[in-house]
Amino acid sequence: MKIHKIVDEIYHLSVNIEEEGYLFEGIWPIPNGVSINGYLIKGDKNVLIDLTQDIMDFPAAVSRQIESASIGVEDIDILVVNHMEPDHSGWLRDFCRQNTKAVIYCTEKAVPLLEAFSGVPADRAVAITDGMTLELGDYELQFFNTPNIHWPETMMTYEKKRGILFSCDAFGSYGSLDEDAVFDDQVSDEKHAFYENEALRYYANIVASFSLPVLKGLEKLSGLDIKIICPSHGIIWRENPSVIVDHYKRYAEYSKGPGEKEVTLVWSSMYGNTKKIVSTIIEVLRGRKIPVHVYQVPGDDVGHILGDAWKSRGLIFGMPTYEYKMFPPMAHVIEELIMKKVKNKKVFRFGSYGWVGGAQRDFEAKTEKSGWDVVGCFEWQGAATEADHDAIRKAVGAYCDSLEEA
Ligand code: FEO
């Protein structure tokens, strides 16, 4: 990736993770890749804002990008570490060996992590205070504590004279960057739709659990005159930064409900008896003009399910009984959704049982503290009859009514 000048002597540095089968955070599929961005400010003091992950020769790639701005790694005077997660700090150990002079600006909570993750002693760091400024001649940086966007030690950096927010994980998305389209005004409408979907999925996978801190962070930033947003994943917003701010506000507010009038339907089946009801349910939802996102497990990864589940007002789960409990792949999905704090949903459950059942009891126990409003359920023994299909049409119809009320 070539470097991109943002304004004056401020540059975008970036690499894409595009390895097939790579799991972000070791969990989440990223079939469309993800970018890791850092930023360089050349001036009286040279500043690097966020590093990169120590994989796939990324540090060497970013070093070459810095050199293409006619300085070397050893010329960096100030390193701003907005976030210690290793996708942004993995290079830190080797960076500090190569550059022994750079002063590290980070939060107080990040200071012990410098040593723990990277063997970098605390005496190389300056712990910022909230709102603290750093005058650097043509540039002036201001630091804000923004805890839990995405881990407890996170902060953001604001260049006051130009109104540029270096937001790290906040306002980020999955999706590799195209070398010739890293700014929002260079991206086609189709590609914007792609990044929006990838931003939602990134939010649901990475940030969703911390939606309350996101709302607090947005409130804190609301007084700033933000002209450009430079996140550490995804495109740079220079034409219309309010677009991604509004998206993030909407995503965070989904945590409080009610979400979009859509349904995410996740189903699993052992011998096809539960599967045969799925099309009947979809027919009812479509008849009511309710968009439905359909996933099957095992097969579809929970990382993909999370994005649609997060924004949907309704969740429908279909699974048979397996050894007196829910079919295990579905139990895993439900546990993951609850762990990610997918709350305030209207829920319906259906499934076949063979001998004595048990999935419904297990479902009720596992979702008791989920914050979900379980509006209905439908179970039948063995293969569904025409009467079962009629009954579920009626039950799903009542469920659709509940979505209107939300
Ligand atoms: Fe992109 Fe929380 O790291």
PDB file of N, CA and C and ligand atoms in Angstrom, residues 24-25 83 85-88 149-151 154 168-169 202 206 232-233, ligand 1:
ATOM      1  N   PHE A  24      -9.889 -12.737  12.781  1.00  0.00           N
ATOM      2  CA  PHE A  24      -9.566 -11.516  13.530  1.00  0.00           C
ATOM      3  C   PHE A  24      -9.805 -11.785  15.016  1.00  0.00           C
ATOM      4  N   GLU A  25      -8.928 -11.342  15.843  1.00  0.00           N
ATOM      5  CA  GLU A  25      -8.940 -11.656  17.281  1.00  0.00           C
ATOM      6  C   GLU A  25      -8.909 -13.166  17.530  1.00  0.00           C
ATOM      7  N   HIS A  83      -4.230   2.596  21.759  1.00  0.00           N
ATOM      8  CA  HIS A  83      -4.849   1.320  22.143  1.00  0.00           C
ATOM      9  C   HIS A  83      -3.760   0.253  22.132  1.00  0.00           C
ATOM     10  N   GLU A  85      -4.248  -3.086  22.086  1.00  0.00           N
ATOM     11  CA  GLU A  85      -4.527  -4.391  21.488  1.00  0.00           C
ATOM     12  C   GLU A  85      -3.476  -4.635  20.397  1.00  0.00           C
ATOM     13  N   PRO A  86      -2.973  -5.873  20.330  1.00  0.00           N
ATOM     14  CA  PRO A  86      -1.809  -6.116  19.464  1.00  0.00           C
ATOM     15  C   PRO A  86      -2.005  -5.867  17.966  1.00  0.00           C
ATOM     16  N   ASP A  87      -3.250  -5.715  17.487  1.00  0.00           N
ATOM     17  CA  ASP A  87      -3.368  -5.340  16.068  1.00  0.00           C
ATOM     18  C   ASP A  87      -2.801  -3.938  15.837  1.00  0.00           C
ATOM     19  N   HIS A  88      -2.717  -3.136  16.907  1.00  0.00           N
ATOM     20  CA  HIS A  88      -2.154  -1.786  16.781  1.00  0.00           C
ATOM     21  C   HIS A  88      -0.811  -1.631  17.491  1.00  0.00           C
ATOM     22  N   ILE A 149     -13.544   1.622  24.373  1.00  0.00           N
ATOM     23  CA  ILE A 149     -13.792   1.677  22.923  1.00  0.00           C
ATOM     24  C   ILE A 149     -12.439   1.405  22.245  1.00  0.00           C
ATOM     25  N   HIS A 150     -11.794   0.261  22.531  1.00  0.00           N
ATOM     26  CA  HIS A 150     -12.555  -0.940  22.724  1.00  0.00           C
ATOM     27  C   HIS A 150     -12.174  -1.700  23.999  1.00  0.00           C
ATOM     28  N   TRP A 151     -11.018  -1.430  24.604  1.00  0.00           N
ATOM     29  CA  TRP A 151     -10.654  -2.051  25.868  1.00  0.00           C
ATOM     30  C   TRP A 151     -10.466  -0.946  26.914  1.00  0.00           C
ATOM     31  N   THR A 154      -8.235   2.444  26.309  1.00  0.00           N
ATOM     32  CA  THR A 154      -8.239   3.150  25.022  1.00  0.00           C
ATOM     33  C   THR A 154      -8.419   4.670  25.167  1.00  0.00           C
ATOM     34  N   CYS A 168      -8.862   5.417  16.480  1.00  0.00           N
ATOM     35  CA  CYS A 168      -8.490   4.014  16.672  1.00  0.00           C
ATOM     36  C   CYS A 168      -9.672   3.094  16.325  1.00  0.00           C
ATOM     37  N   ASP A 169     -10.075   2.191  17.221  1.00  0.00           N
ATOM     38  CA  ASP A 169     -11.115   1.217  16.848  1.00  0.00           C
ATOM     39  C   ASP A 169     -12.463   1.883  16.541  1.00  0.00           C
ATOM     40  N   TYR A 202     -18.281  -5.469  12.126  1.00  0.00           N
ATOM     41  CA  TYR A 202     -17.144  -5.165  12.995  1.00  0.00           C
ATOM     42  C   TYR A 202     -17.653  -4.692  14.360  1.00  0.00           C
ATOM     43  N   ILE A 206     -16.839  -6.750  17.672  1.00  0.00           N
ATOM     44  CA  ILE A 206     -15.728  -6.207  18.463  1.00  0.00           C
ATOM     45  C   ILE A 206     -16.204  -5.247  19.551  1.00  0.00           C
ATOM     46  N   SER A 232      -8.566   3.419  12.843  1.00  0.00           N
ATOM     47  CA  SER A 232      -7.465   2.470  12.653  1.00  0.00           C
ATOM     48  C   SER A 232      -7.888   1.227  11.879  1.00  0.00           C
ATOM     49  N   HIS A 233      -9.168   1.145  11.519  1.00  0.00           N
ATOM     50  CA  HIS A 233      -9.638   0.124  10.576  1.00  0.00           C
ATOM     51  C   HIS A 233     -10.633   0.806   9.650  1.00  0.00           C
TER      52      HIS A 233
HETATM   53 FE1  FEO B   1      -8.275  -2.834  16.530  1.00  0.00          FE
HETATM   54 FE2  FEO B   1      -9.262  -3.309  19.836  1.00  0.00          FE
HETATM   55  O1  FEO B   1      -8.163  -3.375  18.322  1.00  0.00           O
END
